[in-house]
């Protein structure tokens, strides 16, 4: 069991690192003429068509779990869509700050639906991790971290639905296979983005086709296949409140990636915030009451 837990933590860290880098290829695609909504739709539709059909029968066999599978699919769907569109359309740091209030929502939802109780240390880990996010991303000139535009509302709502998806995946646990939950996520994203494209058809009709965009979309589809499975594997075996803190490590990855890929330098408060998040992650394994 200890080895399984370590593998689950490693899977979540892998997913966290990947999502800390995903913003960059989506920005490249937008610069090449592939809008955010269209890029998300294609990147999730490809694994759904390539692998998802294989699990259609398995999905039907667990239809009695339809409520939580639906919650998982659409919560994950909106989380992915809101996150990507938010960082494409708004100020990245503001959107990230609002998104990474997710641990707070996860703790509340896990308390209501999963009956998970935090130890005293667990509450301090939550405070430290959220404090790290505030220190790392705080912009005094921007005021309080309240949504000021559509992009920021997207970030906030994406964080809320991300927390709900973590709780849904944890609730389903081993009663539904990780691959079936993964397919439910792909389906949820594809449906939501498909509906969105009905309102913004120009993202498909006006899409600029190039080999660079095609290869990058294929690479994203493969990466998303692996990352989605890693998330479902991890959250089924790690308490929801702990996994939400592990996901905060994405902030550190995103900040370092921004430095190397866009030459954005980390200032002192970002380094301090990153250290707080890393410290919280080290103690996240002792968050639950015995």
C-alpha positions as YAML, in Angstrom:
chain: A
units: angstrom
residues:
- id: 1
  name: UNK
  ca: [0.00, 0.00, 0.00]
- id: 2
  name: UNK
  ca: [2.87, 2.36, 0.78]
- id: 3
  name: UNK
  ca: [4.31, 1.82, -2.70]
- id: 4
  name: UNK
  ca: [0.89, 2.41, -4.27]
- id: 5
  name: UNK
  ca: [0.62, 5.67, -2.35]
- id: 6
  name: UNK
  ca: [4.05, 6.79, -3.54]
- id: 7
  name: UNK
  ca: [3.12, 5.98, -7.13]
- id: 8
  name: UNK
  ca: [-0.11, 7.96, -6.72]
- id: 9
  name: UNK
  ca: [1.80, 10.98, -5.41]
- id: 10
  name: UNK
  ca: [4.28, 10.66, -8.28]
- id: 11
  name: UNK
  ca: [1.37, 10.55, -10.75]
- id: 12
  name: UNK
  ca: [-0.10, 13.74, -9.29]
- id: 13
  name: UNK
  ca: [3.28, 15.47, -9.40]
- id: 14
  name: UNK
  ca: [3.69, 14.43, -13.04]
- id: 15
  name: UNK
  ca: [0.26, 15.87, -13.84]
- id: 16
  name: UNK
  ca: [1.07, 19.04, -11.92]
- id: 17
  name: UNK
  ca: [4.33, 19.59, -13.80]
- id: 18
  name: UNK
  ca: [2.59, 18.96, -17.12]
- id: 19
  name: UNK
  ca: [-0.20, 21.45, -16.42]
- id: 20
  name: UNK
  ca: [2.38, 23.96, -15.31]
- id: 21
  name: UNK
  ca: [3.73, 23.79, -18.88]
- id: 22
  name: UNK
  ca: [0.52, 23.36, -20.91]
- id: 23
  name: UNK
  ca: [-0.24, 27.08, -21.07]
- id: 24
  name: UNK
  ca: [2.71, 27.58, -23.43]
- id: 25
  name: UNK
  ca: [1.64, 25.26, -26.31]
- id: 26
  name: UNK
  ca: [-1.89, 26.67, -26.12]
- id: 27
  name: UNK
  ca: [-0.42, 30.15, -26.47]
- id: 28
  name: UNK
  ca: [1.68, 28.98, -29.42]
- id: 29
  name: UNK
  ca: [-1.41, 27.51, -31.08]
- id: 30
  name: UNK
  ca: [-3.35, 30.72, -30.61]
- id: 31
  name: UNK
  ca: [-0.47, 32.61, -32.22]
- id: 32
  name: UNK
  ca: [-0.59, 30.18, -35.15]
- id: 33
  name: UNK
  ca: [-4.28, 30.78, -35.74]
- id: 34
  name: UNK
  ca: [-5.86, 27.99, -33.65]
- id: 35
  name: UNK
  ca: [-8.18, 29.55, -31.04]
- id: 36
  name: UNK
  ca: [-8.25, 28.30, -27.46]
- id: 37
  name: UNK
  ca: [-11.69, 26.70, -27.66]
- id: 38
  name: UNK
  ca: [-10.88, 24.87, -30.90]
- id: 39
  name: UNK
  ca: [-7.50, 23.72, -29.57]
- id: 40
  name: UNK
  ca: [-9.03, 22.28, -26.39]
- id: 41
  name: UNK
  ca: [-11.77, 20.55, -28.39]
- id: 42
  name: UNK
  ca: [-9.33, 18.88, -30.78]
- id: 43
  name: UNK
  ca: [-6.79, 17.95, -28.07]
- id: 44
  name: UNK
  ca: [-9.47, 16.10, -26.07]
- id: 45
  name: UNK
  ca: [-11.48, 14.73, -28.98]
- id: 46
  name: UNK
  ca: [-8.46, 12.88, -30.39]
- id: 47
  name: UNK
  ca: [-7.90, 10.60, -27.35]
- id: 48
  name: UNK
  ca: [-11.67, 10.18, -26.98]
- id: 49
  name: UNK
  ca: [-11.91, 8.87, -30.55]
- id: 50
  name: UNK
  ca: [-8.60, 6.99, -30.44]
- id: 51
  name: UNK
  ca: [-8.96, 5.26, -27.05]
- id: 52
  name: UNK
  ca: [-12.29, 6.19, -25.48]
- id: 53
  name: UNK
  ca: [-14.42, 3.94, -27.69]
- id: 54
  name: UNK
  ca: [-12.56, 0.91, -26.30]
- id: 55
  name: UNK
  ca: [-14.01, 1.65, -22.85]
- id: 56
  name: UNK
  ca: [-17.56, 2.28, -24.03]
- id: 57
  name: UNK
  ca: [-18.76, -1.08, -22.71]
- id: 58
  name: UNK
  ca: [-16.99, -0.57, -19.38]
- id: 59
  name: UNK
  ca: [-18.60, 2.88, -19.09]
- id: 60
  name: UNK
  ca: [-22.03, 1.34, -19.71]
- id: 61
  name: UNK
  ca: [-21.42, -1.33, -17.07]
- id: 62
  name: UNK
  ca: [-20.93, 1.32, -14.35]
- id: 63
  name: UNK
  ca: [-23.92, 3.41, -15.44]
- id: 64
  name: UNK
  ca: [-25.39, 3.15, -11.92]
- id: 65
  name: UNK
  ca: [-22.63, 5.61, -10.96]
- id: 66
  name: UNK
  ca: [-23.96, 8.02, -13.61]
- id: 67
  name: UNK
  ca: [-24.41, 10.92, -11.19]
- id: 68
  name: UNK
  ca: [-20.82, 11.12, -9.97]
- id: 69
  name: UNK
  ca: [-19.45, 10.26, -13.43]
- id: 70
  name: UNK
  ca: [-21.46, 13.15, -14.84]
- id: 71
  name: UNK
  ca: [-20.20, 15.43, -12.09]
- id: 72
  name: UNK
  ca: [-16.63, 14.30, -12.80]
- id: 73
  name: UNK
  ca: [-16.97, 14.79, -16.57]
- id: 74
  name: UNK
  ca: [-18.53, 18.23, -16.55]
- id: 75
  name: UNK
  ca: [-16.59, 19.55, -13.54]
- id: 76
  name: UNK
  ca: [-13.32, 18.48, -15.17]
- id: 77
  name: UNK
  ca: [-14.58, 19.81, -18.48]
- id: 78
  name: UNK
  ca: [-15.29, 23.28, -17.19]
- id: 79
  name: UNK
  ca: [-12.09, 23.27, -15.13]
- id: 80
  name: UNK
  ca: [-10.00, 22.62, -18.23]
- id: 81
  name: UNK
  ca: [-11.91, 25.04, -20.44]
- id: 82
  name: UNK
  ca: [-12.01, 27.83, -17.87]
- id: 83
  name: UNK
  ca: [-8.33, 27.47, -17.02]
- id: 84
  name: UNK
  ca: [-7.07, 27.55, -20.62]
- id: 85
  name: UNK
  ca: [-9.39, 30.33, -21.81]
- id: 86
  name: UNK
  ca: [-8.67, 32.33, -18.68]
- id: 87
  name: UNK
  ca: [-4.88, 32.31, -19.09]
- id: 88
  name: UNK
  ca: [-5.25, 33.04, -22.81]
- id: 89
  name: UNK
  ca: [-7.61, 35.99, -22.41]
- id: 90
  name: UNK
  ca: [-6.63, 37.59, -19.11]
- id: 91
  name: UNK
  ca: [-3.68, 38.46, -16.90]
- id: 92
  name: UNK
  ca: [-2.11, 35.08, -16.22]
- id: 93
  name: UNK
  ca: [-1.15, 35.76, -12.61]
- id: 94
  name: UNK
  ca: [-4.60, 37.07, -11.65]
- id: 95
  name: UNK
  ca: [-6.29, 34.07, -13.26]
- id: 96
  name: UNK
  ca: [-3.87, 31.67, -11.55]
- id: 97
  name: UNK
  ca: [-4.42, 33.28, -8.16]
- id: 98
  name: UNK
  ca: [-8.17, 32.84, -8.42]
- id: 99
  name: UNK
  ca: [-7.83, 29.30, -9.79]
- id: 100
  name: UNK
  ca: [-5.55, 28.25, -6.94]
- id: 101
  name: UNK
  ca: [-8.11, 29.01, -4.30]
- id: 102
  name: UNK
  ca: [-9.12, 25.44, -5.23]
- id: 103
  name: UNK
  ca: [-7.64, 23.83, -2.07]
- id: 104
  name: UNK
  ca: [-10.10, 25.85, 0.01]
- id: 105
  name: UNK
  ca: [-13.08, 24.57, -2.02]
- id: 106
  name: UNK
  ca: [-11.63, 21.03, -1.96]
- id: 107
  name: UNK
  ca: [-11.41, 20.99, 1.83]
- id: 108
  name: UNK
  ca: [-15.01, 22.18, 2.15]
- id: 109
  name: UNK
  ca: [-16.34, 19.73, -0.45]
- id: 110
  name: UNK
  ca: [-14.31, 16.82, 0.95]
- id: 111
  name: UNK
  ca: [-15.73, 17.58, 4.40]
- id: 112
  name: UNK
  ca: [-19.32, 17.53, 3.08]
- id: 113
  name: UNK
  ca: [-19.18, 14.62, 0.61]
- id: 114
  name: UNK
  ca: [-16.27, 12.46, 1.75]
- id: 115
  name: UNK
  ca: [-16.33, 13.08, 5.50]
- id: 116
  name: UNK
  ca: [-12.60, 13.78, 5.39]
- id: 117
  name: UNK
  ca: [-11.40, 15.51, 8.54]
- id: 118
  name: UNK
  ca: [-8.21, 17.53, 8.73]
- id: 119
  name: UNK
  ca: [-5.76, 17.31, 11.59]
- id: 120
  name: UNK
  ca: [-4.46, 20.51, 13.18]
- id: 121
  name: UNK
  ca: [-1.35, 20.17, 11.03]
- id: 122
  name: UNK
  ca: [-3.62, 19.74, 8.00]
- id: 123
  name: UNK
  ca: [-5.25, 23.11, 8.58]
- id: 124
  name: UNK
  ca: [-1.83, 24.72, 8.90]
- id: 125
  name: UNK
  ca: [-0.76, 23.09, 5.63]
- id: 126
  name: UNK
  ca: [-3.81, 24.60, 3.91]
- id: 127
  name: UNK
  ca: [-3.03, 28.02, 5.41]
- id: 128
  name: UNK
  ca: [0.63, 27.76, 4.40]
- id: 129
  name: UNK
  ca: [-0.14, 26.63, 0.84]
- id: 130
  name: UNK
  ca: [-2.76, 29.31, 0.25]
- id: 131
  name: UNK
  ca: [-0.50, 31.86, 1.89]
- id: 132
  name: UNK
  ca: [2.25, 30.82, -0.50]
- id: 133
  name: UNK
  ca: [-0.08, 31.34, -3.44]
- id: 134
  name: UNK
  ca: [-1.02, 34.79, -2.14]
- id: 135
  name: UNK
  ca: [2.61, 35.82, -1.56]
- id: 136
  name: UNK
  ca: [3.73, 34.42, -4.91]
- id: 137
  name: UNK
  ca: [0.99, 35.98, -7.02]
- id: 138
  name: UNK
  ca: [-0.08, 39.06, -5.04]
- id: 139
  name: UNK
  ca: [-0.13, 42.31, -7.01]
- id: 140
  name: UNK
  ca: [-0.81, 45.29, -4.71]
- id: 141
  name: UNK
  ca: [-1.76, 47.56, -7.58]
- id: 142
  name: UNK
  ca: [-4.47, 45.10, -8.68]
- id: 143
  name: UNK
  ca: [-6.29, 45.18, -5.34]
- id: 144
  name: UNK
  ca: [-8.05, 42.27, -3.67]
- id: 145
  name: UNK
  ca: [-8.15, 38.92, -5.54]
- id: 146
  name: UNK
  ca: [-11.74, 39.32, -6.67]
- id: 147
  name: UNK
  ca: [-12.83, 38.74, -10.29]
- id: 148
  name: UNK
  ca: [-12.68, 41.95, -12.29]
- id: 149
  name: UNK
  ca: [-13.43, 40.60, -15.78]
- id: 150
  name: UNK
  ca: [-14.61, 37.52, -17.65]
- id: 151
  name: UNK
  ca: [-11.15, 35.91, -17.70]
- id: 152
  name: UNK
  ca: [-10.86, 36.16, -13.92]
- id: 153
  name: UNK
  ca: [-14.35, 34.74, -13.40]
- id: 154
  name: UNK
  ca: [-13.24, 31.87, -15.63]
- id: 155
  name: UNK
  ca: [-10.23, 31.32, -13.39]
- id: 156
  name: UNK
  ca: [-12.29, 31.36, -10.20]
- id: 157
  name: UNK
  ca: [-14.99, 29.04, -11.56]
- id: 158
  name: UNK
  ca: [-12.32, 26.71, -13.00]
- id: 159
  name: UNK
  ca: [-10.76, 26.40, -9.54]
- id: 160
  name: UNK
  ca: [-14.14, 25.61, -7.98]
- id: 161
  name: UNK
  ca: [-14.97, 22.95, -10.55]
- id: 162
  name: UNK
  ca: [-11.45, 21.54, -10.33]
- id: 163
  name: UNK
  ca: [-12.03, 21.00, -6.61]
- id: 164
  name: UNK
  ca: [-15.36, 19.34, -7.38]
- id: 165
  name: UNK
  ca: [-13.70, 17.04, -9.93]
- id: 166
  name: UNK
  ca: [-11.07, 15.97, -7.38]
- id: 167
  name: UNK
  ca: [-13.80, 15.13, -4.87]
- id: 168
  name: UNK
  ca: [-15.81, 13.26, -7.54]
- id: 169
  name: UNK
  ca: [-12.79, 11.20, -8.57]
- id: 170
  name: UNK
  ca: [-12.01, 10.44, -4.94]
- id: 171
  name: UNK
  ca: [-15.66, 9.49, -4.26]
- id: 172
  name: UNK
  ca: [-15.73, 7.03, -7.17]
- id: 173
  name: UNK
  ca: [-12.43, 5.54, -5.99]
- id: 174
  name: UNK
  ca: [-11.80, 1.96, -7.08]
- id: 175
  name: UNK
  ca: [-15.47, 1.26, -7.82]
- id: 176
  name: UNK
  ca: [-14.90, 2.71, -11.29]
- id: 177
  name: UNK
  ca: [-11.69, 2.02, -13.18]
- id: 178
  name: UNK
  ca: [-9.24, 4.85, -13.70]
- id: 179
  name: UNK
  ca: [-9.57, 4.56, -17.47]
- id: 180
  name: UNK
  ca: [-13.36, 4.86, -17.34]
- id: 181
  name: UNK
  ca: [-13.03, 8.01, -15.23]
- id: 182
  name: UNK
  ca: [-10.45, 9.29, -17.69]
- id: 183
  name: UNK
  ca: [-12.85, 8.75, -20.60]
- id: 184
  name: UNK
  ca: [-15.58, 10.57, -18.65]
- id: 185
  name: UNK
  ca: [-13.23, 13.57, -18.35]
- id: 186
  name: UNK
  ca: [-12.44, 13.57, -22.07]
- id: 187
  name: UNK
  ca: [-16.12, 13.30, -22.88]
- id: 188
  name: UNK
  ca: [-17.01, 16.16, -20.55]
- id: 189
  name: UNK
  ca: [-14.39, 18.47, -22.08]
- id: 190
  name: UNK
  ca: [-15.37, 17.51, -25.65]
- id: 191
  name: UNK
  ca: [-19.08, 18.12, -25.01]
- id: 192
  name: UNK
  ca: [-18.55, 21.48, -23.32]
- id: 193
  name: UNK
  ca: [-16.13, 22.77, -25.94]
- id: 194
  name: UNK
  ca: [-18.34, 21.38, -28.73]
- id: 195
  name: UNK
  ca: [-21.29, 23.37, -27.38]
- id: 196
  name: UNK
  ca: [-19.05, 26.42, -27.08]
- id: 197
  name: UNK
  ca: [-17.99, 26.11, -30.71]
- id: 198
  name: UNK
  ca: [-21.66, 26.24, -31.75]
- id: 199
  name: UNK
  ca: [-21.66, 29.79, -30.40]
- id: 200
  name: UNK
  ca: [-18.21, 30.62, -31.77]
- id: 201
  name: UNK
  ca: [-18.05, 28.69, -35.08]
- id: 202
  name: UNK
  ca: [-15.43, 31.09, -36.42]
- id: 203
  name: UNK
  ca: [-12.85, 29.31, -34.27]
- id: 204
  name: UNK
  ca: [-13.30, 26.28, -36.56]
- id: 205
  name: UNK
  ca: [-14.16, 27.96, -39.85]
- id: 206
  name: UNK
  ca: [-11.41, 30.55, -39.45]
- id: 207
  name: UNK
  ca: [-8.76, 28.17, -38.13]
- id: 208
  name: UNK
  ca: [-5.40, 28.46, -39.84]
- id: 209
  name: UNK
  ca: [-3.96, 25.05, -40.73]
- id: 210
  name: UNK
  ca: [-0.22, 24.44, -40.60]
- id: 211
  name: UNK
  ca: [1.98, 21.43, -39.99]
- id: 212
  name: UNK
  ca: [3.38, 23.06, -36.86]
- id: 213
  name: UNK
  ca: [-0.13, 23.34, -35.42]
- id: 214
  name: UNK
  ca: [-1.04, 19.78, -36.45]
- id: 215
  name: UNK
  ca: [2.02, 18.23, -34.81]
- id: 216
  name: UNK
  ca: [1.60, 20.31, -31.67]
- id: 217
  name: UNK
  ca: [-2.07, 19.33, -31.37]
- id: 218
  name: UNK
  ca: [-1.13, 15.66, -31.76]
- id: 219
  name: UNK
  ca: [1.54, 16.04, -29.09]
- id: 220
  name: UNK
  ca: [-0.94, 17.79, -26.78]
- id: 221
  name: UNK
  ca: [-3.46, 14.99, -27.32]
- id: 222
  name: UNK
  ca: [-0.89, 12.37, -26.26]
- id: 223
  name: UNK
  ca: [0.20, 14.43, -23.26]
- id: 224
  name: UNK
  ca: [-3.40, 15.05, -22.18]
- id: 225
  name: UNK
  ca: [-4.13, 11.32, -22.46]
- id: 226
  name: UNK
  ca: [-1.34, 10.53, -20.00]
- id: 227
  name: UNK
  ca: [-2.03, 13.48, -17.69]
- id: 228
  name: UNK
  ca: [-5.77, 12.81, -17.40]
- id: 229
  name: UNK
  ca: [-5.12, 9.20, -16.46]
- id: 230
  name: UNK
  ca: [-2.42, 10.23, -13.97]
- id: 231
  name: UNK
  ca: [-4.84, 12.61, -12.25]
- id: 232
  name: UNK
  ca: [-7.58, 9.99, -11.95]
- id: 233
  name: UNK
  ca: [-5.10, 7.39, -10.68]
- id: 234
  name: UNK
  ca: [-3.74, 9.79, -8.09]
- id: 235
  name: UNK
  ca: [-6.95, 11.31, -6.73]
- id: 236
  name: UNK
  ca: [-8.50, 7.85, -6.26]
- id: 237
  name: UNK
  ca: [-5.69, 6.93, -3.85]
- id: 238
  name: UNK
  ca: [-4.81, 10.21, -2.16]
- id: 239
  name: UNK
  ca: [-7.16, 12.16, 0.15]
- id: 240
  name: UNK
  ca: [-8.74, 15.07, -1.73]
- id: 241
  name: UNK
  ca: [-7.41, 17.73, 0.64]
- id: 242
  name: UNK
  ca: [-3.85, 16.40, 0.23]
- id: 243
  name: UNK
  ca: [-4.02, 16.13, -3.56]
- id: 244
  name: UNK
  ca: [-5.25, 19.73, -3.80]
- id: 245
  name: UNK
  ca: [-2.10, 20.90, -2.02]
- id: 246
  name: UNK
  ca: [0.12, 18.80, -4.29]
- id: 247
  name: UNK
  ca: [-1.51, 20.47, -7.29]
- id: 248
  name: UNK
  ca: [-0.36, 23.85, -5.96]
- id: 249
  name: UNK
  ca: [3.14, 22.87, -7.03]
- id: 250
  name: UNK
  ca: [1.97, 23.80, -10.53]
- id: 251
  name: UNK
  ca: [2.46, 27.44, -9.57]
- id: 252
  name: UNK
  ca: [6.15, 26.84, -9.04]
- id: 253
  name: UNK
  ca: [6.47, 24.99, -12.36]
- id: 254
  name: UNK
  ca: [4.53, 27.70, -14.22]
- id: 255
  name: UNK
  ca: [6.71, 30.46, -12.76]
- id: 256
  name: UNK
  ca: [9.95, 28.69, -13.72]
- id: 257
  name: UNK
  ca: [8.57, 27.88, -17.18]
- id: 258
  name: UNK
  ca: [7.59, 31.52, -17.68]
- id: 259
  name: UNK
  ca: [11.15, 32.53, -16.84]
- id: 260
  name: UNK
  ca: [12.76, 30.13, -19.32]
- id: 261
  name: UNK
  ca: [10.18, 30.32, -22.11]
- id: 262
  name: UNK
  ca: [9.12, 33.97, -21.99]
- id: 263
  name: UNK
  ca: [12.03, 35.47, -20.03]
- id: 264
  name: UNK
  ca: [9.75, 36.56, -17.19]
- id: 265
  name: UNK
  ca: [11.93, 36.80, -14.08]
- id: 266
  name: UNK
  ca: [10.81, 35.58, -10.67]
- id: 267
  name: UNK
  ca: [11.02, 38.34, -8.09]
- id: 268
  name: UNK
  ca: [11.63, 37.90, -4.36]
- id: 269
  name: UNK
  ca: [7.99, 37.44, -3.33]
- id: 270
  name: UNK
  ca: [7.57, 34.69, -5.98]
- id: 271
  name: UNK
  ca: [10.55, 32.78, -4.61]
- id: 272
  name: UNK
  ca: [9.21, 33.13, -1.05]
- id: 273
  name: UNK
  ca: [5.75, 31.95, -2.14]
- id: 274
  name: UNK
  ca: [7.24, 29.02, -4.02]
- id: 275
  name: UNK
  ca: [9.19, 27.99, -0.91]
- id: 276
  name: UNK
  ca: [5.99, 28.13, 1.18]
- id: 277
  name: UNK
  ca: [4.15, 25.94, -1.32]
- id: 278
  name: UNK
  ca: [6.98, 23.41, -1.44]
- id: 279
  name: UNK
  ca: [7.10, 23.29, 2.36]
- id: 280
  name: UNK
  ca: [3.33, 22.72, 2.51]
- id: 281
  name: UNK
  ca: [3.66, 19.91, -0.04]
- id: 282
  name: UNK
  ca: [6.29, 18.18, 2.13]
- id: 283
  name: UNK
  ca: [3.86, 18.04, 5.07]
- id: 284
  name: UNK
  ca: [0.75, 17.23, 2.99]
- id: 285
  name: UNK
  ca: [1.01, 13.50, 3.78]
- id: 286
  name: UNK
  ca: [0.03, 14.16, 7.41]
- id: 287
  name: UNK
  ca: [-3.06, 16.28, 6.78]
- id: 288
  name: UNK
  ca: [-5.72, 13.74, 7.74]
- id: 289
  name: UNK
  ca: [-6.93, 12.83, 11.20]
- id: 290
  name: UNK
  ca: [-6.11, 9.26, 12.18]
...
